[in-house]
Amino acid sequence: MDAPTQAVIKDLAGRDFLTLLDYAPTEITALLALAADLKAKKKARVPHDVLRGRNVALIFEKTSTRTRCSFEVAAHDLGMGTTYLDPAGSQIGKKESIADTARVLSGMFDGIEYRGFGQTIVQELADGADVPVWNGLTNEFHPTQILADMLTLQEHFGRLAGLRFVYMGDARYNMGNSLMIGCAKLGLHFTACAPKAYWPDPALVKTCRALAAESGGSVALSEDTAAVQGADAVYTDVWVSMGEPEQVWAERIAALAPYQVNAGIMAAAGPQAVFLHCLPAFHDHKTAIGKQMGEKFGRDAMEVTDEVFNGPQSLVFTEAENRMHTIKAVMAATLGAEL
């Protein structure tokens, strides 16, 4: 990394990582540069356990494969110990207030990760903690995923500014919100392609359009799948989120079925387009929920077909790996690692 990037990284020591709204474009790009540097070290098997002796707490009120593994492996590579608190292993908000939990954990750990429900919870943790707090996912935002997505695009295209990015499906929650913010901050042209009832919150759209005006990007909303024409990246997420009742399945699937990412959508985007997905994906019947939904509604796949998911334009597994490298960068920077 060059000296200006190193200076930006140094200034991130002690910061929380709750939403990309809190980070300037220069800070986001510096984190991506650090992630790329740490990924190169990892591939070359160059040790970088510069935070040996530190410990972090991982609070998971919602379970995860990628987020847990990313934080645990990244912490181990940096020399840190981890304590995993699953949904049954923490009294946060039950027998102990969030504020008290934050103070207790601050005395034992050097950083705290939270993955769970409302953004107000991780914000309250951050307000009460004396150590950096990292958002592993809330209902509203998923900032570590967006860093992984942007690193993947940067590796593939060699740039971010000016890329055309189309998000297909339900854009009202953490992924639609956070991708729109990330694209607006970094100068990409973002389009949420979905039924109007599934568009992001108008206030956040207004904020992101102002950010895009500064970065040279743009934010658009469309109900027409023709919006994918000429896209550099086509992104989708599951139609039914974790914990949602079966009653919403029929309504959600009926509304979003026209926005499935399939061979026709990718052909309309063009050969230059790549496919991204934050995972897990219901692209076949090889999961219990995927099989249940597929059989109930007579579908081979939900938000993306297996042909696209495992096709030559898909970067989903590189993207999944990049969760670990970008999370490592966030922890290293905010914990003041000397790299």
Coordinates of C-alpha atoms in Angstrom, one line a residue:
M1 CA 0.0 0.0 0.0
D2 CA 1.1 3.5 -0.7
A3 CA 1.8 6.1 2.1
P4 CA -1.6 8.0 1.7
T5 CA -3.5 4.7 2.0
Q6 CA -1.5 3.6 5.1
A7 CA -2.3 7.0 6.7
V8 CA -6.0 6.5 6.1
I9 CA -5.8 3.0 7.6
K10 CA -4.0 4.3 10.6
D11 CA -6.7 6.9 11.3
L12 CA -9.3 4.1 11.4
A13 CA -7.9 2.7 14.7
G14 CA -10.6 2.6 17.4
R15 CA -13.5 3.1 15.0
D16 CA -16.7 1.0 14.9
F17 CA -17.8 -0.6 11.6
L18 CA -21.6 -0.4 11.7
T19 CA -22.7 0.9 8.3
L20 CA -20.8 2.2 5.2
L21 CA -22.7 5.5 5.7
D22 CA -20.2 6.2 8.5
Y23 CA -17.2 5.7 6.2
A24 CA -15.8 8.1 3.5
P25 CA -15.1 6.8 0.0
T26 CA -11.4 7.2 0.7
E27 CA -11.7 5.1 3.9
I28 CA -13.6 2.3 2.0
T29 CA -11.1 2.2 -0.8
A30 CA -8.3 2.1 1.8
L31 CA -10.0 -0.9 3.4
L32 CA -10.2 -2.6 0.0
A33 CA -6.5 -2.0 -0.6
L34 CA -5.6 -3.4 2.8
A35 CA -7.8 -6.5 2.1
A36 CA -6.1 -7.0 -1.2
D37 CA -2.7 -6.8 0.5
L38 CA -3.7 -9.2 3.3
K39 CA -5.2 -11.6 0.7
A40 CA -1.8 -11.6 -1.2
K41 CA 0.0 -12.3 2.1
K42 CA -2.4 -15.2 2.8
K43 CA -1.9 -16.7 -0.7
A44 CA 1.8 -16.4 -0.4
R45 CA 1.7 -17.9 3.2
V46 CA 3.3 -14.8 4.6
P47 CA 2.6 -14.7 8.4
H48 CA 0.7 -11.5 9.5
D49 CA -0.2 -12.4 13.1
V50 CA 0.4 -8.8 14.2
L51 CA -2.5 -8.8 16.8
R52 CA -1.2 -11.7 18.8
G53 CA -2.5 -11.6 22.4
R54 CA -5.7 -9.8 21.4
N55 CA -9.2 -11.4 21.7
V56 CA -12.5 -10.7 20.1
A57 CA -16.1 -11.7 20.9
L58 CA -18.4 -12.9 18.2
I59 CA -22.1 -12.5 19.1
F60 CA -24.4 -14.4 16.7
E61 CA -28.1 -14.0 17.4
K62 CA -28.5 -15.2 13.8
T63 CA -26.3 -18.1 12.8
S64 CA -24.1 -18.0 9.7
T65 CA -21.5 -20.1 7.8
R66 CA -19.6 -17.4 5.9
T67 CA -19.6 -14.7 8.6
R68 CA -18.6 -16.9 11.4
C69 CA -15.8 -18.6 9.5
S70 CA -14.6 -15.3 8.1
F71 CA -14.3 -13.7 11.5
E72 CA -12.7 -16.8 13.1
V73 CA -10.2 -17.5 10.4
A74 CA -9.3 -13.8 10.0
A75 CA -8.8 -13.4 13.7
H76 CA -6.7 -16.5 13.8
D77 CA -4.5 -15.3 11.0
L78 CA -4.0 -12.0 12.8
G79 CA -3.0 -13.9 15.9
M80 CA -6.2 -13.3 17.9
G81 CA -8.4 -15.6 20.0
T82 CA -12.1 -15.7 19.5
T83 CA -15.1 -16.5 21.7
Y84 CA -18.3 -17.5 19.8
L85 CA -21.6 -16.7 21.4
D86 CA -24.5 -18.4 19.7
P87 CA -28.2 -17.5 20.0
A88 CA -28.4 -19.6 23.2
G89 CA -25.0 -18.6 24.5
S90 CA -25.6 -14.9 25.3
Q91 CA -27.9 -13.1 27.7
I92 CA -27.8 -9.9 25.6
G93 CA -31.1 -8.1 25.9
K94 CA -32.6 -11.0 27.9
K95 CA -31.1 -11.3 31.4
E96 CA -28.6 -8.5 30.8
S97 CA -29.1 -5.2 29.0
I98 CA -27.3 -4.4 25.8
A99 CA -25.5 -1.5 27.5
D100 CA -24.3 -3.8 30.4
T101 CA -23.2 -6.5 28.0
A102 CA -21.1 -3.9 26.1
R103 CA -19.4 -2.8 29.2
V104 CA -18.7 -6.4 30.4
L105 CA -17.3 -7.5 27.1
S106 CA -15.2 -4.4 26.7
G107 CA -13.3 -5.5 29.8
M108 CA -12.5 -8.9 28.4
F109 CA -12.2 -8.4 24.7
D110 CA -10.4 -6.0 22.2
G111 CA -13.3 -6.0 19.7
I112 CA -16.9 -7.2 19.5
E113 CA -18.8 -8.5 16.4
Y114 CA -22.6 -8.6 16.3
R115 CA -24.8 -10.4 13.9
G116 CA -28.5 -10.4 14.5
F117 CA -31.6 -8.2 14.3
G118 CA -32.2 -4.4 14.4
Q119 CA -29.5 -1.9 13.7
T120 CA -30.4 -0.2 17.0
I121 CA -28.9 -3.2 18.8
V122 CA -25.5 -3.0 17.3
Q123 CA -25.6 0.8 17.7
E124 CA -26.4 0.4 21.4
L125 CA -23.5 -2.1 21.7
A126 CA -21.2 0.4 20.1
D127 CA -22.4 3.3 22.3
G128 CA -21.8 1.3 25.4
A129 CA -18.5 -0.4 24.4
D130 CA -15.0 0.9 24.9
V131 CA -13.7 -1.3 22.0
P132 CA -14.5 -1.4 18.3
V133 CA -17.8 -3.0 17.4
W134 CA -18.4 -4.6 14.0
N135 CA -21.7 -5.3 12.2
G136 CA -21.8 -8.8 10.9
L137 CA -25.4 -8.3 9.7
T138 CA -28.5 -6.6 10.9
N139 CA -32.0 -6.3 9.4
E140 CA -31.0 -2.9 7.9
F141 CA -27.3 -3.2 6.9
H142 CA -24.6 -5.7 6.0
P143 CA -21.4 -3.7 5.4
T144 CA -18.8 -6.5 5.6
Q145 CA -20.6 -8.2 2.7
I146 CA -20.4 -5.1 0.5
L147 CA -16.6 -4.9 1.1
A148 CA -16.3 -8.4 -0.2
D149 CA -18.5 -7.7 -3.2
M150 CA -16.5 -4.6 -4.1
L151 CA -13.2 -6.4 -3.7
T152 CA -14.5 -9.1 -6.0
L153 CA -15.5 -6.6 -8.7
Q154 CA -12.3 -4.7 -8.3
E155 CA -10.3 -7.9 -8.9
H156 CA -12.3 -8.8 -11.9
F157 CA -12.7 -5.4 -13.7
G158 CA -9.6 -3.6 -12.3
R159 CA -11.9 -0.7 -11.2
L160 CA -15.1 0.2 -9.5
A161 CA -16.0 3.7 -10.6
G162 CA -18.3 3.6 -13.6
L163 CA -19.4 0.0 -13.4
R164 CA -23.1 -0.7 -13.9
F165 CA -24.6 -2.7 -11.0
V166 CA -28.1 -4.2 -11.0
Y167 CA -29.7 -5.7 -7.9
M168 CA -32.6 -8.0 -8.8
G169 CA -35.2 -8.8 -6.2
D170 CA -36.2 -7.6 -2.7
A171 CA -34.2 -4.4 -2.3
R172 CA -35.9 -3.2 1.0
Y173 CA -33.5 -4.7 3.5
N174 CA -29.9 -5.1 4.4
M175 CA -28.5 -6.2 1.1
G176 CA -30.4 -3.7 -1.1
N177 CA -29.7 -0.9 1.3
S178 CA -26.0 -1.7 1.7
L179 CA -25.3 -2.3 -1.9
M180 CA -26.9 0.9 -2.8
I181 CA -24.8 2.8 -0.3
G182 CA -21.6 1.1 -1.4
C183 CA -22.2 1.8 -5.0
A184 CA -23.2 5.4 -4.3
K185 CA -20.0 6.0 -2.3
L186 CA -17.7 4.4 -4.8
G187 CA -19.1 5.8 -8.1
L188 CA -20.9 2.8 -9.5
H189 CA -24.2 3.1 -11.3
F190 CA -26.7 1.2 -9.1
T191 CA -30.2 0.0 -10.1
A192 CA -32.7 -1.7 -7.9
C193 CA -34.8 -3.9 -10.2
A194 CA -37.9 -5.0 -8.4
P195 CA -41.6 -4.5 -8.0
K196 CA -42.2 -1.0 -6.7
A197 CA -43.4 -2.4 -3.3
Y198 CA -39.9 -3.9 -2.9
W199 CA -37.8 -0.8 -3.6
P200 CA -35.6 0.7 -0.8
D201 CA -36.8 3.3 1.6
P202 CA -37.2 6.7 -0.2
A203 CA -35.2 8.6 2.5
L204 CA -32.2 6.3 2.0
V205 CA -32.6 6.5 -1.8
K206 CA -32.4 10.3 -1.5
T207 CA -29.3 10.1 0.7
C208 CA -27.6 7.7 -1.7
R209 CA -28.4 9.9 -4.7
A210 CA -26.7 12.8 -3.0
L211 CA -23.7 10.5 -2.3
A212 CA -23.7 9.3 -5.9
A213 CA -23.7 12.9 -7.2
E214 CA -20.4 13.5 -5.4
S215 CA -18.8 10.2 -6.5
G216 CA -19.9 10.3 -10.2
G217 CA -22.2 7.3 -9.7
S218 CA -26.0 7.1 -9.9
V219 CA -29.0 5.4 -8.2
A220 CA -32.0 4.2 -10.2
L221 CA -35.1 2.2 -9.4
S222 CA -36.9 0.1 -12.0
E223 CA -39.7 -2.4 -12.3
D224 CA -38.5 -3.4 -15.8
T225 CA -36.1 -6.3 -16.1
A226 CA -34.7 -4.6 -19.2
A227 CA -32.7 -2.6 -16.7
V228 CA -30.1 -5.4 -16.8
Q229 CA -29.1 -4.6 -20.4
G230 CA -25.4 -3.7 -20.4
A231 CA -24.9 -4.4 -16.7
D232 CA -21.4 -5.2 -15.5
A233 CA -22.7 -7.0 -12.4
V234 CA -26.0 -8.7 -11.7
Y235 CA -26.7 -9.4 -8.0
T236 CA -29.5 -11.2 -6.2
D237 CA -30.3 -12.5 -2.7
V238 CA -32.8 -15.0 -1.3
W239 CA -36.4 -14.1 -1.6
V240 CA -37.3 -15.4 1.8
S241 CA -35.0 -14.3 4.6
M242 CA -33.9 -16.2 7.7
G243 CA -36.7 -16.7 10.2
E244 CA -39.5 -15.4 8.0
P245 CA -42.7 -17.5 8.4
E246 CA -43.9 -19.8 5.7
Q247 CA -47.0 -17.6 5.2
V248 CA -44.9 -15.0 3.3
W249 CA -43.5 -17.5 0.8
A250 CA -46.4 -17.5 -1.7
E251 CA -46.7 -13.7 -1.8
R252 CA -42.9 -13.2 -2.1
I253 CA -42.3 -15.8 -4.7
A254 CA -45.2 -14.6 -6.9
A255 CA -44.0 -11.1 -6.7
L256 CA -40.3 -11.8 -7.3
A257 CA -40.5 -14.7 -9.8
P258 CA -40.2 -12.4 -12.8
Y259 CA -36.9 -11.1 -11.3
Q260 CA -35.2 -14.5 -11.1
V261 CA -31.6 -14.3 -12.4
N262 CA -31.6 -16.9 -15.2
A263 CA -29.9 -17.5 -18.6
G264 CA -32.2 -15.0 -20.2
I265 CA -31.3 -12.2 -17.7
M266 CA -27.6 -12.8 -18.1
A267 CA -27.8 -12.9 -21.9
A268 CA -29.6 -9.5 -21.7
A269 CA -26.9 -8.1 -19.5
G270 CA -24.2 -9.3 -21.9
P271 CA -21.1 -11.4 -21.9
Q272 CA -19.1 -8.9 -19.8
A273 CA -21.5 -9.3 -16.9
V274 CA -20.7 -11.2 -13.8
F275 CA -23.1 -12.8 -11.3
L276 CA -22.9 -12.2 -7.6
H277 CA -24.9 -13.5 -4.6
C278 CA -24.2 -13.1 -0.9
L279 CA -25.2 -16.7 -0.2
P280 CA -26.7 -19.1 0.7
A281 CA -28.7 -19.5 -2.5
F282 CA -31.7 -21.5 -3.4
H283 CA -30.5 -22.5 -6.9
D284 CA -31.5 -26.2 -6.6
H285 CA -33.2 -28.7 -4.3
K286 CA -30.1 -29.7 -2.4
T287 CA -31.0 -27.9 0.8
A288 CA -33.9 -28.7 3.1
I289 CA -35.6 -25.3 2.6
G290 CA -34.8 -25.1 -1.1
K291 CA -36.4 -28.6 -1.5
Q292 CA -39.4 -27.6 0.6
M293 CA -40.0 -24.4 -1.3
G294 CA -39.3 -25.9 -4.7
E295 CA -41.7 -28.8 -4.2
K296 CA -44.4 -26.6 -2.7
F297 CA -44.4 -24.1 -5.5
G298 CA -43.3 -26.3 -8.4
R299 CA -40.0 -24.6 -9.0
D300 CA -36.5 -26.0 -9.8
A301 CA -34.9 -22.9 -8.3
M302 CA -35.8 -19.6 -6.6
E303 CA -33.9 -16.4 -7.0
V304 CA -31.2 -17.8 -9.4
T305 CA -31.1 -20.9 -11.6
D306 CA -28.4 -23.5 -11.2
E307 CA -27.2 -22.8 -14.7
V308 CA -26.3 -19.2 -13.8
F309 CA -25.1 -20.0 -10.2
N310 CA -22.6 -22.5 -11.4
G311 CA -22.0 -20.9 -14.8
P312 CA -18.9 -19.2 -16.2
Q313 CA -20.2 -15.7 -15.3
S314 CA -20.6 -16.5 -11.6
L315 CA -18.1 -15.2 -9.1
V316 CA -20.0 -16.3 -6.0
F317 CA -17.3 -18.5 -4.5
T318 CA -14.5 -15.9 -5.0
E319 CA -16.9 -13.4 -3.4
A320 CA -17.5 -15.8 -0.4
E321 CA -13.8 -16.2 0.1
N322 CA -13.4 -12.4 0.0
R323 CA -15.6 -12.1 3.1
M324 CA -12.6 -13.4 5.1
H325 CA -10.0 -11.0 3.6
T326 CA -12.2 -7.9 3.9
I327 CA -13.3 -8.7 7.4
K328 CA -9.6 -9.2 8.3
A329 CA -8.9 -5.8 6.9
V330 CA -11.7 -4.2 9.0
M331 CA -10.4 -5.8 12.2
A332 CA -6.8 -5.1 11.5
A333 CA -7.5 -1.4 10.7
T334 CA -9.9 -0.7 13.6
L335 CA -7.7 -2.5 16.1
G336 CA -4.7 -0.5 15.0
A337 CA -2.6 -3.3 13.6
E338 CA 0.9 -2.4 12.4
L339 CA 1.1 -3.9 8.9

